[in-house]
JSON list of C-alpha atoms in Angstrom, two decimals:
[
{"chain": "A", "resi": 1, "resn": "MET", "atom": "CA", "xyz": [-54.42, -89.89, -2.20]},
{"chain": "A", "resi": 2, "resn": "SER", "atom": "CA", "xyz": [-52.87, -92.82, -0.31]},
{"chain": "A", "resi": 3, "resn": "GLN", "atom": "CA", "xyz": [-50.48, -92.25, 2.52]},
{"chain": "A", "resi": 4, "resn": "THR", "atom": "CA", "xyz": [-47.56, -94.55, 3.04]},
{"chain": "A", "resi": 5, "resn": "THR", "atom": "CA", "xyz": [-47.43, -95.35, 6.72]},
{"chain": "A", "resi": 6, "resn": "ASP", "atom": "CA", "xyz": [-46.15, -98.36, 8.60]},
{"chain": "A", "resi": 7, "resn": "GLU", "atom": "CA", "xyz": [-49.45, -99.26, 10.20]},
{"chain": "A", "resi": 8, "resn": "PRO", "atom": "CA", "xyz": [-52.95, -97.76, 10.36]},
{"chain": "A", "resi": 9, "resn": "SER", "atom": "CA", "xyz": [-53.67, -96.13, 13.72]},
{"chain": "A", "resi": 10, "resn": "ILE", "atom": "CA", "xyz": [-56.92, -98.05, 14.24]},
{"chain": "A", "resi": 11, "resn": "THR", "atom": "CA", "xyz": [-57.12, -101.79, 14.81]},
{"chain": "A", "resi": 12, "resn": "LEU", "atom": "CA", "xyz": [-60.53, -103.44, 14.57]},
{"chain": "A", "resi": 13, "resn": "TYR", "atom": "CA", "xyz": [-61.02, -106.79, 16.29]},
{"chain": "A", "resi": 14, "resn": "ARG", "atom": "CA", "xyz": [-63.83, -108.61, 14.52]},
{"chain": "A", "resi": 15, "resn": "LEU", "atom": "CA", "xyz": [-65.48, -111.83, 13.42]},
{"chain": "A", "resi": 16, "resn": "GLN", "atom": "CA", "xyz": [-66.29, -112.93, 9.87]},
{"chain": "A", "resi": 17, "resn": "ALA", "atom": "CA", "xyz": [-69.92, -112.20, 8.91]},
{"chain": "A", "resi": 18, "resn": "CYS", "atom": "CA", "xyz": [-70.68, -110.45, 12.22]},
{"chain": "A", "resi": 19, "resn": "PRO", "atom": "CA", "xyz": [-73.39, -107.78, 11.58]},
{"chain": "A", "resi": 20, "resn": "TYR", "atom": "CA", "xyz": [-72.16, -105.64, 14.51]},
{"chain": "A", "resi": 21, "resn": "CYS", "atom": "CA", "xyz": [-68.61, -105.76, 13.17]},
{"chain": "A", "resi": 22, "resn": "GLU", "atom": "CA", "xyz": [-69.87, -104.87, 9.69]},
{"chain": "A", "resi": 23, "resn": "ARG", "atom": "CA", "xyz": [-71.65, -101.85, 11.16]},
{"chain": "A", "resi": 24, "resn": "VAL", "atom": "CA", "xyz": [-68.29, -100.55, 12.38]},
{"chain": "A", "resi": 25, "resn": "VAL", "atom": "CA", "xyz": [-66.60, -101.41, 9.06]},
{"chain": "A", "resi": 26, "resn": "ARG", "atom": "CA", "xyz": [-69.24, -99.36, 7.19]},
{"chain": "A", "resi": 27, "resn": "LYS", "atom": "CA", "xyz": [-68.60, -96.38, 9.46]},
{"chain": "A", "resi": 28, "resn": "LEU", "atom": "CA", "xyz": [-64.81, -96.65, 9.04]},
{"chain": "A", "resi": 29, "resn": "ASP", "atom": "CA", "xyz": [-65.29, -96.83, 5.28]},
{"chain": "A", "resi": 30, "resn": "GLU", "atom": "CA", "xyz": [-67.75, -93.89, 5.34]},
{"chain": "A", "resi": 31, "resn": "TYR", "atom": "CA", "xyz": [-65.04, -91.69, 6.89]},
{"chain": "A", "resi": 32, "resn": "ASP", "atom": "CA", "xyz": [-62.32, -93.24, 4.70]},
{"chain": "A", "resi": 33, "resn": "ILE", "atom": "CA", "xyz": [-60.37, -94.24, 7.81]},
{"chain": "A", "resi": 34, "resn": "ASP", "atom": "CA", "xyz": [-57.46, -96.58, 7.31]},
{"chain": "A", "resi": 35, "resn": "TYR", "atom": "CA", "xyz": [-57.62, -99.50, 9.71]},
{"chain": "A", "resi": 36, "resn": "ARG", "atom": "CA", "xyz": [-56.31, -102.98, 10.17]},
{"chain": "A", "resi": 37, "resn": "SER", "atom": "CA", "xyz": [-58.61, -105.94, 10.80]},
{"chain": "A", "resi": 38, "resn": "ARG", "atom": "CA", "xyz": [-57.75, -108.63, 13.27]},
{"chain": "A", "resi": 39, "resn": "PHE", "atom": "CA", "xyz": [-60.10, -111.57, 12.98]},
{"chain": "A", "resi": 40, "resn": "VAL", "atom": "CA", "xyz": [-60.62, -113.28, 16.33]},
{"chain": "A", "resi": 41, "resn": "GLU", "atom": "CA", "xyz": [-61.62, -116.74, 17.44]},
{"chain": "A", "resi": 42, "resn": "PRO", "atom": "CA", "xyz": [-65.29, -117.58, 16.88]},
{"chain": "A", "resi": 43, "resn": "MET", "atom": "CA", "xyz": [-65.59, -119.17, 20.34]},
{"chain": "A", "resi": 44, "resn": "HIS", "atom": "CA", "xyz": [-66.28, -116.43, 22.87]},
{"chain": "A", "resi": 45, "resn": "SER", "atom": "CA", "xyz": [-64.20, -118.20, 25.53]},
{"chain": "A", "resi": 46, "resn": "ASP", "atom": "CA", "xyz": [-61.15, -118.28, 23.21]},
{"chain": "A", "resi": 47, "resn": "ARG", "atom": "CA", "xyz": [-60.98, -114.52, 22.55]},
{"chain": "A", "resi": 48, "resn": "ASP", "atom": "CA", "xyz": [-58.15, -113.83, 24.99]},
{"chain": "A", "resi": 49, "resn": "VAL", "atom": "CA", "xyz": [-56.56, -111.22, 22.70]},
{"chain": "A", "resi": 50, "resn": "VAL", "atom": "CA", "xyz": [-59.74, -109.13, 22.81]},
{"chain": "A", "resi": 51, "resn": "LYS", "atom": "CA", "xyz": [-60.02, -109.59, 26.57]},
{"chain": "A", "resi": 52, "resn": "ARG", "atom": "CA", "xyz": [-56.45, -108.30, 27.01]},
{"chain": "A", "resi": 53, "resn": "ILE", "atom": "CA", "xyz": [-57.06, -105.13, 25.02]},
{"chain": "A", "resi": 54, "resn": "SER", "atom": "CA", "xyz": [-60.63, -104.21, 26.00]},
{"chain": "A", "resi": 55, "resn": "GLY", "atom": "CA", "xyz": [-61.36, -106.09, 29.19]},
{"chain": "A", "resi": 56, "resn": "LYS", "atom": "CA", "xyz": [-64.20, -107.98, 27.46]},
{"chain": "A", "resi": 57, "resn": "ARG", "atom": "CA", "xyz": [-64.37, -110.83, 25.00]},
{"chain": "A", "resi": 58, "resn": "SER", "atom": "CA", "xyz": [-67.08, -109.21, 22.85]},
{"chain": "A", "resi": 59, "resn": "VAL", "atom": "CA", "xyz": [-66.51, -107.92, 19.34]},
{"chain": "A", "resi": 60, "resn": "PRO", "atom": "CA", "xyz": [-66.28, -105.57, 17.64]},
{"chain": "A", "resi": 61, "resn": "ALA", "atom": "CA", "xyz": [-63.55, -103.82, 19.57]},
{"chain": "A", "resi": 62, "resn": "ILE", "atom": "CA", "xyz": [-61.21, -101.08, 18.42]},
{"chain": "A", "resi": 63, "resn": "VAL", "atom": "CA", "xyz": [-57.92, -99.61, 19.51]},
{"chain": "A", "resi": 64, "resn": "ASP", "atom": "CA", "xyz": [-57.27, -96.08, 18.22]},
{"chain": "A", "resi": 65, "resn": "GLU", "atom": "CA", "xyz": [-53.59, -95.23, 18.60]},
{"chain": "A", "resi": 66, "resn": "ASN", "atom": "CA", "xyz": [-54.31, -91.59, 17.62]},
{"chain": "A", "resi": 67, "resn": "THR", "atom": "CA", "xyz": [-56.40, -90.96, 20.71]},
{"chain": "A", "resi": 68, "resn": "GLY", "atom": "CA", "xyz": [-55.43, -93.80, 23.05]},
{"chain": "A", "resi": 69, "resn": "VAL", "atom": "CA", "xyz": [-59.03, -95.03, 23.06]},
{"chain": "A", "resi": 70, "resn": "THR", "atom": "CA", "xyz": [-59.91, -98.73, 23.38]},
{"chain": "A", "resi": 71, "resn": "MET", "atom": "CA", "xyz": [-63.56, -99.72, 23.32]},
{"chain": "A", "resi": 72, "resn": "SER", "atom": "CA", "xyz": [-66.03, -102.41, 22.39]},
{"chain": "A", "resi": 73, "resn": "GLU", "atom": "CA", "xyz": [-69.70, -102.61, 21.37]},
{"chain": "A", "resi": 74, "resn": "SER", "atom": "CA", "xyz": [-70.68, -101.35, 17.92]},
{"chain": "A", "resi": 75, "resn": "GLY", "atom": "CA", "xyz": [-73.03, -98.58, 19.11]},
{"chain": "A", "resi": 76, "resn": "ASN", "atom": "CA", "xyz": [-70.30, -97.06, 21.27]},
{"chain": "A", "resi": 77, "resn": "ILE", "atom": "CA", "xyz": [-67.69, -97.42, 18.52]},
{"chain": "A", "resi": 78, "resn": "VAL", "atom": "CA", "xyz": [-69.92, -95.83, 15.85]},
{"chain": "A", "resi": 79, "resn": "ALA", "atom": "CA", "xyz": [-70.74, -92.91, 18.16]},
{"chain": "A", "resi": 80, "resn": "TYR", "atom": "CA", "xyz": [-67.03, -92.50, 18.94]},
{"chain": "A", "resi": 81, "resn": "LEU", "atom": "CA", "xyz": [-66.10, -92.49, 15.25]},
{"chain": "A", "resi": 82, "resn": "ASP", "atom": "CA", "xyz": [-68.81, -89.93, 14.52]},
{"chain": "A", "resi": 83, "resn": "ARG", "atom": "CA", "xyz": [-67.57, -87.64, 17.32]},
{"chain": "A", "resi": 84, "resn": "THR", "atom": "CA", "xyz": [-63.88, -88.10, 16.59]},
{"chain": "A", "resi": 85, "resn": "TYR", "atom": "CA", "xyz": [-63.69, -88.33, 12.81]},
{"chain": "A", "resi": 86, "resn": "GLY", "atom": "CA", "xyz": [-67.03, -87.04, 11.59]},
{"chain": "A", "resi": 87, "resn": "ASP", "atom": "CA", "xyz": [-67.60, -83.93, 13.73]},
{"chain": "A", "resi": 88, "resn": "GLY", "atom": "CA", "xyz": [-70.67, -85.62, 15.18]},
{"chain": "A", "resi": 89, "resn": "VAL", "atom": "CA", "xyz": [-72.63, -85.41, 11.93]},
{"chain": "A", "resi": 90, "resn": "ARG", "atom": "CA", "xyz": [-73.83, -88.50, 10.11]},
{"chain": "A", "resi": 91, "resn": "ALA", "atom": "CA", "xyz": [-73.56, -88.87, 6.36]},
{"chain": "A", "resi": 92, "resn": "ASP", "atom": "CA", "xyz": [-77.34, -88.41, 6.09]},
{"chain": "A", "resi": 93, "resn": "GLY", "atom": "CA", "xyz": [-77.05, -85.01, 7.79]},
{"chain": "A", "resi": 94, "resn": "GLY", "atom": "CA", "xyz": [-78.51, -86.08, 11.15]},
{"chain": "A", "resi": 95, "resn": "GLU", "atom": "CA", "xyz": [-76.68, -85.54, 14.39]},
{"chain": "A", "resi": 96, "resn": "ARG", "atom": "CA", "xyz": [-75.45, -88.37, 16.58]},
{"chain": "A", "resi": 97, "resn": "ARG", "atom": "CA", "xyz": [-76.32, -88.17, 20.24]},
{"chain": "A", "resi": 98, "resn": "ALA", "atom": "CA", "xyz": [-74.40, -90.02, 22.91]},
{"chain": "A", "resi": 99, "resn": "GLY", "atom": "CA", "xyz": [-76.51, -92.86, 24.22]},
{"chain": "A", "resi": 100, "resn": "GLY", "atom": "CA", "xyz": [-78.93, -92.55, 21.34]},
{"chain": "A", "resi": 101, "resn": "ASP", "atom": "CA", "xyz": [-78.05, -95.88, 19.74]},
{"chain": "A", "resi": 102, "resn": "ARG", "atom": "CA", "xyz": [-79.97, -99.06, 20.35]},
{"chain": "A", "resi": 103, "resn": "GLY", "atom": "CA", "xyz": [-78.13, -101.71, 22.30]},
{"chain": "A", "resi": 104, "resn": "ASP", "atom": "CA", "xyz": [-77.01, -104.50, 20.04]},
{"chain": "A", "resi": 105, "resn": "ASP", "atom": "CA", "xyz": [-74.00, -106.39, 21.34]}
]
């Protein structure tokens, strides 16, 4: 069932065809979380909007209005989504552990 709301509570800052961004998109889709995508400048030095919200120019970055959380780096975001929206359990039944992801960004 679709909700009619003004705006989704999560904003994802991302690049086209970015594998780290797609990792976050897959997790958002897995939990059926409504989000808005903001595509950012491909040039790292031009990503001022991302720098303003997260303090870094790297993507992906999310802002979750529900919890007040702003973060970047796909491993951190995926772990956060698991903890916050998935009760810490992955779709394959395994548990997510903080710090257990490989660095990738």
